[in-house]
Coordinates of C-alpha atoms in Angstrom, one line a residue:
X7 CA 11.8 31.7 52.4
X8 CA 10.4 29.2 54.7
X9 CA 14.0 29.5 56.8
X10 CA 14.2 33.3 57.1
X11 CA 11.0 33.3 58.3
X12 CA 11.2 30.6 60.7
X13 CA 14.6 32.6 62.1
X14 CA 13.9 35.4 65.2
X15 CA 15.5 38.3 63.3
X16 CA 13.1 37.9 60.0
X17 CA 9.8 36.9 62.3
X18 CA 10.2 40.0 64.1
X19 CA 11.6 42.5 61.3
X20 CA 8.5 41.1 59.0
X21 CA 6.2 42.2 62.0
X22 CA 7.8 45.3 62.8
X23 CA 8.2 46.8 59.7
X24 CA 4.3 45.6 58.7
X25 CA 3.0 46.7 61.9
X26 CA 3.1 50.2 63.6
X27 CA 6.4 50.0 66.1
X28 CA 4.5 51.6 68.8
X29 CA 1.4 51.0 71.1
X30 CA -1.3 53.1 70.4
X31 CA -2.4 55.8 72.7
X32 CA -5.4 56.8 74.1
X33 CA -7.6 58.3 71.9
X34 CA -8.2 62.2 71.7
X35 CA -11.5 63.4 72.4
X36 CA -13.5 64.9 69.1
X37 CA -13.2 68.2 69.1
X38 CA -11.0 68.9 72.1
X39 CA -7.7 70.4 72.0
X40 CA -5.0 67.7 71.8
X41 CA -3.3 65.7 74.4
X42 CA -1.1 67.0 76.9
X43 CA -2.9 70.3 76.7
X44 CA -0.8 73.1 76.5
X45 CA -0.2 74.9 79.5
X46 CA -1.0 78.6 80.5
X47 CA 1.1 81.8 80.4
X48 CA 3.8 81.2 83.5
X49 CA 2.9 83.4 85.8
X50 CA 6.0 83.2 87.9
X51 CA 9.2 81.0 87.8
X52 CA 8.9 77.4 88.6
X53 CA 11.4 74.5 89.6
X54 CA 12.5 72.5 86.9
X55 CA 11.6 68.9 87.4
X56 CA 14.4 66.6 88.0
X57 CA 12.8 63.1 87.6
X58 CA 14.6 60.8 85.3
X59 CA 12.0 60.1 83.1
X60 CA 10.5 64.0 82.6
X61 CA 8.6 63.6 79.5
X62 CA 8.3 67.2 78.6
X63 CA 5.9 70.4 78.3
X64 CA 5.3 73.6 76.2
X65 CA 4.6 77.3 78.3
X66 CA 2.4 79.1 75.6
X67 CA 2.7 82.6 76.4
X68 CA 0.6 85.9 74.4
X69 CA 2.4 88.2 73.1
X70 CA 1.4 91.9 74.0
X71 CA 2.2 95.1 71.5
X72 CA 5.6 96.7 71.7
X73 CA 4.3 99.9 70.3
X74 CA 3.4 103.0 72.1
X75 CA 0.2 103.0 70.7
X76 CA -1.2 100.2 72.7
X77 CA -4.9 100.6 71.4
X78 CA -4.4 98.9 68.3
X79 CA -4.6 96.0 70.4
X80 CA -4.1 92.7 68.9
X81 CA -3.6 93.8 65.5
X82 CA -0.4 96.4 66.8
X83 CA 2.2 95.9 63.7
X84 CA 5.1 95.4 66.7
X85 CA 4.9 92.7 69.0
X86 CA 6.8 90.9 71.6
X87 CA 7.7 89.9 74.7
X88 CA 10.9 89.3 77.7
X89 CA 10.5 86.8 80.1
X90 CA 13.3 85.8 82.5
X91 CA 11.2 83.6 84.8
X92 CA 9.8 80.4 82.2
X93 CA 10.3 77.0 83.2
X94 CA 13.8 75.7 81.0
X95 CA 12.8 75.0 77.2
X96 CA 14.9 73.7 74.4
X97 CA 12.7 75.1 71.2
X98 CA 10.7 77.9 70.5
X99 CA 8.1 79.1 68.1
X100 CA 5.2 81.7 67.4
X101 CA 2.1 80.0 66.2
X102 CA -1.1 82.6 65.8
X103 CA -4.7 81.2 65.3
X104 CA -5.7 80.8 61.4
X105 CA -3.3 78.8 59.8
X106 CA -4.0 79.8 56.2
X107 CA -3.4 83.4 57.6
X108 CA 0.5 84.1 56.5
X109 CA 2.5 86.5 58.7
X110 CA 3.9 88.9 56.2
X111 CA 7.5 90.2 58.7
X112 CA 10.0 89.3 60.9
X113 CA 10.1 87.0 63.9
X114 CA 13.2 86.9 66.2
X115 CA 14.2 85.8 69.1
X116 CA 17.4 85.8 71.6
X117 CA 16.9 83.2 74.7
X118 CA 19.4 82.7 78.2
X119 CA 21.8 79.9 78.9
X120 CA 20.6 77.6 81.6
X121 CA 23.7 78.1 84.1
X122 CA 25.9 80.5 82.2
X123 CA 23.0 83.1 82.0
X124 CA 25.0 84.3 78.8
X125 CA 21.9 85.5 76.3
X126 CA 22.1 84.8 72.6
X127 CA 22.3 87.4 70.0
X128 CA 19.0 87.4 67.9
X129 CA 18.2 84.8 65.8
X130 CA 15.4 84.8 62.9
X131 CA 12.7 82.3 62.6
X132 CA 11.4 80.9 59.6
X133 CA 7.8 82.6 59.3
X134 CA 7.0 80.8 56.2
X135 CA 6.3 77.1 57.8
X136 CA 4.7 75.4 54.4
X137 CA 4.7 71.6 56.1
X138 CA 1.0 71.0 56.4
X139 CA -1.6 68.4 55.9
X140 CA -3.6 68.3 52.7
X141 CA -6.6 70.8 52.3
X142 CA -9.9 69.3 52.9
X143 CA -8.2 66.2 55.1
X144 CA -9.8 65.7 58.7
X145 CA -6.6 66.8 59.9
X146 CA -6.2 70.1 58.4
X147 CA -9.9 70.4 59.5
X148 CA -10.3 69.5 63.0
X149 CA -10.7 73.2 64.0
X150 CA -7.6 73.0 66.0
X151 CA -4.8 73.1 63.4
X152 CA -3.0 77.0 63.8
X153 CA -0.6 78.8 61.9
X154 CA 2.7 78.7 62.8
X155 CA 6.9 79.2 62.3
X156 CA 9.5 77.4 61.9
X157 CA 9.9 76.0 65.3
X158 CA 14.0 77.0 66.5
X159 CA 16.3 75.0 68.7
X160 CA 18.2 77.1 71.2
X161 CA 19.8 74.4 73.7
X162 CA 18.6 74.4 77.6
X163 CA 17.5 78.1 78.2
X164 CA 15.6 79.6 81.0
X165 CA 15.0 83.2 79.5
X166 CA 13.6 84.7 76.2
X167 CA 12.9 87.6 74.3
X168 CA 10.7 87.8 71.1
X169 CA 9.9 90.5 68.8
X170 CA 7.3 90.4 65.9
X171 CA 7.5 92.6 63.2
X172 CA 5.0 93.5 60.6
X173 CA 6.7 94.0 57.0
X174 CA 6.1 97.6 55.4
X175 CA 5.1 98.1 51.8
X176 CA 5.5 101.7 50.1
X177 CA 3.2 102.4 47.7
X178 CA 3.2 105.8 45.8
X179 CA -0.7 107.6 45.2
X180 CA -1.3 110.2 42.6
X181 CA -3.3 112.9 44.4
X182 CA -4.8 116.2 43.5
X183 CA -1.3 117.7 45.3
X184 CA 0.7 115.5 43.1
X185 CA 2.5 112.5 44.0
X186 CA 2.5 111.0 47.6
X187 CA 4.6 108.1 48.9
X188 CA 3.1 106.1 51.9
X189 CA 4.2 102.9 53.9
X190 CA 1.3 100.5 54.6
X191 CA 2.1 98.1 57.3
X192 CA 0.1 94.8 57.1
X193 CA -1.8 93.3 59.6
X194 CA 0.0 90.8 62.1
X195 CA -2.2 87.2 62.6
X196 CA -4.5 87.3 65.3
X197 CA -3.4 85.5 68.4
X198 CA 0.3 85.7 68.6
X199 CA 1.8 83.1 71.1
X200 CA 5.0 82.3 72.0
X201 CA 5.6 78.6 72.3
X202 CA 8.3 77.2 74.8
X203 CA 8.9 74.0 74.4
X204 CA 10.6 71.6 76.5
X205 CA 11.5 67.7 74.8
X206 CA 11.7 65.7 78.1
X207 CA 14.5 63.9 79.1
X208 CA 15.1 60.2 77.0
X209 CA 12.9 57.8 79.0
X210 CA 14.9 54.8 78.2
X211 CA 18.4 54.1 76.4
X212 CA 18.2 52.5 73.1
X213 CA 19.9 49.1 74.7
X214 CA 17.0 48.3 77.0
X215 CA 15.0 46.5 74.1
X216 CA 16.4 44.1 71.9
X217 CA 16.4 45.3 68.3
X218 CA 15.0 42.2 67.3
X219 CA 11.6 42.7 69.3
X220 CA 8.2 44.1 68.2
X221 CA 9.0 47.3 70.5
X222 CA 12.6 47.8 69.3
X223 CA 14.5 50.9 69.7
X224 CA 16.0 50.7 65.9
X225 CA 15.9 48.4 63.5
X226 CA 18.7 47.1 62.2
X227 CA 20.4 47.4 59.0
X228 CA 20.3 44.4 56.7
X229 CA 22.3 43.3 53.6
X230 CA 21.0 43.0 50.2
X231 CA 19.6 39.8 50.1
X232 CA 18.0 39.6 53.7
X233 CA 16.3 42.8 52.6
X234 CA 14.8 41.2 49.5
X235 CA 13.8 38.2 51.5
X236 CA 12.0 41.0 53.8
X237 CA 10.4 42.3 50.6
X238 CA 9.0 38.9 49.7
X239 CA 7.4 38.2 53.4
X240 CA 6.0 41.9 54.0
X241 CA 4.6 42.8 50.3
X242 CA 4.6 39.7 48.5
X243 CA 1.2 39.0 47.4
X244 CA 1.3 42.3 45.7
X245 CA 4.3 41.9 43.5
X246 CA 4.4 41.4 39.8
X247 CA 6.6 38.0 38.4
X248 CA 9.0 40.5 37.3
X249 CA 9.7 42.1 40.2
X250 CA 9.3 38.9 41.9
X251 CA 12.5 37.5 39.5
X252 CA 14.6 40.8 40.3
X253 CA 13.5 43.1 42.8
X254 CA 14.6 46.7 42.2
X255 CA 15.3 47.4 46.4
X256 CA 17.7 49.1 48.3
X257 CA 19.5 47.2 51.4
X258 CA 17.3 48.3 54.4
X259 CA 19.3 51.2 56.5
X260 CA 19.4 51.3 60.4
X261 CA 16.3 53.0 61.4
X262 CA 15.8 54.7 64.8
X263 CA 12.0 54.2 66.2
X264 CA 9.5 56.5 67.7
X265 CA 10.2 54.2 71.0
X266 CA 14.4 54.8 70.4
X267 CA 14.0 58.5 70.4
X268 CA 11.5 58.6 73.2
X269 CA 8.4 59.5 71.6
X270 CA 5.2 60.4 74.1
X271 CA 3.0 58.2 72.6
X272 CA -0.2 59.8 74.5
X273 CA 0.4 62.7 72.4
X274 CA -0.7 62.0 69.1
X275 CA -4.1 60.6 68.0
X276 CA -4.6 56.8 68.9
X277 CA -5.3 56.1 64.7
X278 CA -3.5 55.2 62.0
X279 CA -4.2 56.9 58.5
X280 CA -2.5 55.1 55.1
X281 CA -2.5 56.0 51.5
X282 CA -2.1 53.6 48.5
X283 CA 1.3 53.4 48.3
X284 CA 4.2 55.3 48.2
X285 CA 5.2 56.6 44.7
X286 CA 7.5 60.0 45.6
X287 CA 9.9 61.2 48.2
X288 CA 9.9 64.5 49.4
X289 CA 12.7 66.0 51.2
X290 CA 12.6 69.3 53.7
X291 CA 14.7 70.7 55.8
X292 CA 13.3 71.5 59.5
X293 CA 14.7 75.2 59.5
X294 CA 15.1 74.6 63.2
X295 CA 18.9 75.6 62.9
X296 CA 22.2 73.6 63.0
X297 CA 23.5 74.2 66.3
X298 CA 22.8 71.1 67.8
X299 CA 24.8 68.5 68.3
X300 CA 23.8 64.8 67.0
X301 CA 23.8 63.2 70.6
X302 CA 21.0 65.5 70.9
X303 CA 19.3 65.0 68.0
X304 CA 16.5 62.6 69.8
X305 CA 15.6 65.3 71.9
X306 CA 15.5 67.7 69.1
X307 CA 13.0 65.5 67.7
X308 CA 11.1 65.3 70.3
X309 CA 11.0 68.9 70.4
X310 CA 9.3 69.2 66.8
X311 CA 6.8 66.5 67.8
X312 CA 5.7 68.2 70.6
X313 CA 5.2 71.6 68.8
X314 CA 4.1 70.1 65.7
X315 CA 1.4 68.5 67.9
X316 CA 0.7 70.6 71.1
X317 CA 1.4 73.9 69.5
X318 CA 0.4 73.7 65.6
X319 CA -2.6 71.1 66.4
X320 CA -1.5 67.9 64.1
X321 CA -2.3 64.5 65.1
X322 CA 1.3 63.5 64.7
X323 CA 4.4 64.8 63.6
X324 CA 4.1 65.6 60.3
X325 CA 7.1 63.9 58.7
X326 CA 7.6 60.3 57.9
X327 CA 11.0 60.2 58.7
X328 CA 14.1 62.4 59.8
X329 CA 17.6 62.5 59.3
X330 CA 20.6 63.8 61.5
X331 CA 23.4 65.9 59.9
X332 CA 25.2 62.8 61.0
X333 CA 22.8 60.8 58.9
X334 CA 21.2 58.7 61.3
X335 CA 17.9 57.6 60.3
X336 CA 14.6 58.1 62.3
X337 CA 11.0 57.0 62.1
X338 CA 8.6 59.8 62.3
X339 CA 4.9 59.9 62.2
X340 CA 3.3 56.9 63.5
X341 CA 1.7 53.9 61.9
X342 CA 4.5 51.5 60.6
X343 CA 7.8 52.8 59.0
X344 CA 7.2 50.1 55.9
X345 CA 4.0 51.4 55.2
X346 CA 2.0 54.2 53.4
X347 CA 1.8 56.3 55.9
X348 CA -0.2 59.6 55.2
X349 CA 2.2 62.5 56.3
X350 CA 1.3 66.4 56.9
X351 CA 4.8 67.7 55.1
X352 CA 4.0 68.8 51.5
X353 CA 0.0 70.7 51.4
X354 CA -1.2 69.4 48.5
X355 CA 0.8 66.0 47.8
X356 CA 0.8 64.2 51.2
X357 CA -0.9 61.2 49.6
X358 CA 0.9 58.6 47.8
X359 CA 4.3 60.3 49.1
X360 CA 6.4 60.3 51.8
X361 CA 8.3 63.2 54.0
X362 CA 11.9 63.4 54.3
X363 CA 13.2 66.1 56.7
X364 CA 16.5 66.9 57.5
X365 CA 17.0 68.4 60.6
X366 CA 18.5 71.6 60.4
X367 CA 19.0 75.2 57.7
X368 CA 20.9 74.3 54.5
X369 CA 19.9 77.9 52.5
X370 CA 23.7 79.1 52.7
X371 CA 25.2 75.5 54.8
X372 CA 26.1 72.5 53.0
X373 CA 24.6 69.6 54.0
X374 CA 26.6 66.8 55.2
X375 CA 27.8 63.9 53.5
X376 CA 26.5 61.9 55.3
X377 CA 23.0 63.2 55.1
X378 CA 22.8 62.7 51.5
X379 CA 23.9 59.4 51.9
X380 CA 21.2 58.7 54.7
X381 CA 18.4 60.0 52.3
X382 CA 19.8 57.7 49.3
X383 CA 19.4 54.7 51.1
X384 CA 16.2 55.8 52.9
X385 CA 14.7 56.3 49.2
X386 CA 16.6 53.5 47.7
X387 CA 14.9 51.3 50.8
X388 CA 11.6 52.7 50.9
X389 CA 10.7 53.3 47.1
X390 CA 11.5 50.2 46.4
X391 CA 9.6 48.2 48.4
X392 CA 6.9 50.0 46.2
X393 CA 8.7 49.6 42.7
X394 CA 9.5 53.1 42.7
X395 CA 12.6 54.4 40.3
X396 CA 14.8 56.8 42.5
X397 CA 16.2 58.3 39.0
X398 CA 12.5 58.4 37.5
X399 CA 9.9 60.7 37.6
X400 CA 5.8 59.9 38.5
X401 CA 2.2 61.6 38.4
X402 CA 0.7 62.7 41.9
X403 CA -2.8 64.5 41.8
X404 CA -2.6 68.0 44.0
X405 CA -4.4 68.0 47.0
X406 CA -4.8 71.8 46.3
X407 CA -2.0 74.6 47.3
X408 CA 0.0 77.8 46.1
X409 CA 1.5 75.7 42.6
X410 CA -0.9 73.6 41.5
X411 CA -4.9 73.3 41.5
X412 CA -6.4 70.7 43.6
X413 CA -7.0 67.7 40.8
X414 CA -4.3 68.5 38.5
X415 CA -2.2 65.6 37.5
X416 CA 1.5 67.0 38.1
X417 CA 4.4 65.0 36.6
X418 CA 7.4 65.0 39.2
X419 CA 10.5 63.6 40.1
X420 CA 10.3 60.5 42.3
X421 CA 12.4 62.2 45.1
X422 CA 11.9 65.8 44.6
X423 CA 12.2 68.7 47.1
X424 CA 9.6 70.6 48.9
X425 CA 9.5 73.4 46.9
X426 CA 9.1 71.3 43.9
X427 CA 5.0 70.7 45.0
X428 CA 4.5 73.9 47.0
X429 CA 6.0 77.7 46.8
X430 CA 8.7 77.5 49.4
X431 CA 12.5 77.9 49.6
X432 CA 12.0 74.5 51.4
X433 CA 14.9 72.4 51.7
X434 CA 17.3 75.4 51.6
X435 CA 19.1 75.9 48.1
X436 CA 22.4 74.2 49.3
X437 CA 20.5 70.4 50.1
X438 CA 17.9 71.2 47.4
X439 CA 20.8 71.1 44.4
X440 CA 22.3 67.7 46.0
X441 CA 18.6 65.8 45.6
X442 CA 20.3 65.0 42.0
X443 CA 23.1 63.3 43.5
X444 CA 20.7 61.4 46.0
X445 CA 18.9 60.1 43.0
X446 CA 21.5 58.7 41.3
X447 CA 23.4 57.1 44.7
X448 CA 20.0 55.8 45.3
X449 CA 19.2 53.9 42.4
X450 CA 22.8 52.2 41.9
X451 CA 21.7 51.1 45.8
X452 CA 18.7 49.2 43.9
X453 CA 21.0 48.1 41.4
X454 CA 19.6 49.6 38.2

């Protein structure tokens, strides 16, 4: 013991993994809206900046009714918008302004190639985005949190067109003239906004930091017994004998930081906010589509941490990690990628969890090899550094949402799926049926 941690490698890996990887940022004011505001409606096209370091933005823009009755106003059941004069963006989104308002129809977009100036055909997005922070949280209540879809990612585009459709319900009435059939349209959310977002540019390649400093860009993977060695220096003190004599842990994967994929750290809210421990996984998919390619996968992350932030109001992105569909690793929400970091990914069991998401749409796509791999040794890694059985199952008390009532003990599988603590088709059905397979790859990685 006393050797690994007098080496470079363990010193700094203890450290890193106890410690939060990135420098905190200034903190947000209370009650204003969060940092890096979001911009105004464009009101005209603009340069594109070409600096090397451009960190990124988001044009929010309202969306106006499509219908020719214009005096319904905000609450028209057909809205929209085309722009071909915005500033280049990489992801888009609709967010509206209650967030436990659901928008009941359709939202779809087609956007323009940067260069080519070819436009898209239209493309859905998912209007049921069930990732939130637990009710009654500071977070959820901060008064700036907003409803919101799926966000999309579309590549480099400098045009875009959005309709919103409300969803029609026929309903049959028994009148004194007999029977009558009627379509009633609900109401569309209040305060429709496009969201444009652009991710920046990488401010720094991954091979200007060592990875064995406190500021590394990943961290390294490490065999099975440097990883237990880890185990012993980061959470010793808390271990029983037993697990002391035979630690049930997972050899630590490669990791990707918040500083390797280029996270804008003045962003997100300067604190750090923990839970317990960490006793279930839960897995997502992002929904943001898979036509990206895996070189571009930091930038798609930045993407989601910007809308997840500037657009839907969190303090942070609200996953604690995120895997690419060529299953590299990444740290997401802030605060130390060993610890119990409280996450804003399943409403209701946030605590004593952590989020998974796999970045892309797996309802009719397979997901990668690869990917389940990632998110067995992720699991296998994580869990056990909290004595957690990958194969098992374990109590979390709701927070509160569409399944369960808030302070119901609810018996689950130790890496479950989205839609296993909340009513959502999240992950899609193709990576939700291979969680099985994770479980069991994960716990022969902990040797059981």
């Amino acid at each position: 013991m006393r050797g690994f941690l007098a080496s470079s490698i363990g010193v700094t890996c203890a450290a890193a993994l106890a410690l939060p990887l990135t420098p905190p940022a200034a903190a947000m004011t209370a009650g204003a809206a969060p940092s890096g505001a979001r911009s105004a409606p464009v009101a005209a096209a603009a340069p594109q900046e070409t600096s090397a370091e451009v960190l990124g933005s988001t044009q929010s823009l309202p969306l106006a009714p499509l219908t020719r009755d214009r005096a319904l106003g905000p609450v028209a059941p057909e809205q929209g918008l085309t722009r071909d004069d915005v500033r280049h963006f990489s992801l888009v989104g609709v967010i509206w302004d209650n967030p436990d308002t659901p928008l009941h129809g359709s939202v779809q977009v087609r956007t323009r190639a940067t260069g080519s100036g070819a436009w898209t055909g239209w493309q859905d997005l998912e209007t049921h985005n069930d990732d939130a922070a637990d009710p009654g949280t500071a977070e959820r209540t901060s008064g700036r949190v907003r409803g919101s879809t799926a966000p999309l990612w579309v590549g480099d585009s400098d045009g875009v067109e959005v309709r919103v459709r409300a969803e029609g319900e026929r309903r049959t009435d028994e009148t004194a003239r007999g029977t009558r059939t009627a379509t009633a349209v609900t109401p569309l959310p209040s305060g429709l906004r496009l969201e444009l977002v652009d991710p920046g540019e990488q401010p720094r390649t991954r091979a200007a930091v060592p990875p064995t400093a406190l500021g590394a860009t990943e961290l390294p993977a490490l065999g099975r017994a440097a990883t237990e060695r880890e185990l012993l220096a980061v959470r010793g003190a808390e271990l029983t004998e037993a697990q002391r004599a035979r630690p049930y842990i997972g050899p630590r994967p490669r990791i990707i930081t918040r500083r390797g994929w280029g996270a804008d750290e003045k962003l997100r809210e300067k604190k750090f906010v923990y839970t317990k421990k960490v006793k279930a996984a839960f897995v997502h998919h992002t929904a943001s589509g898979n036509g990206y390619r895996c070189s571009q996968a930091d930038s798609v992350i930045r993407g989601i941490y910007r809308y997840h932030v500037e657009s839907m109001g969190w303090r942070d992105i609200g996953y604690n990690f995120l895997v690419d569909k060529c299953g590299n690793i990444y740290e997401g929400r802030a605060g130390g990628v060993a610890k119990a970091v409280l996450g804003a990914h399943t409403l209701g069991f946030n605590s004593n969890s952590m989020g998974i998401a796999v970045i892309g749409t797996f309802g009719s796509s397979k997901p990668p090899a690869a990917v389940l791999k990632a998110i067995a040794r992720l699991t296998a890694w994580k869990l056990g550094l909290y004595g957690a059985n990958p194969r098992g199952k374990t109590y979390l008390k709701s927070g509160g949402g569409n399944l369960y009532r808030k302070g119901k003990n609810v018996r689950l599988n130790v890496i479950s799926g989205h839609r296993d603590g909340f009513a959502t088709e999240c992950p899609g059905w193709q990576l939700y049926r291979k969680l099985g397979t994770a479980r069991s790859t994960a716990a022969r990685y902990q040797g059981r």
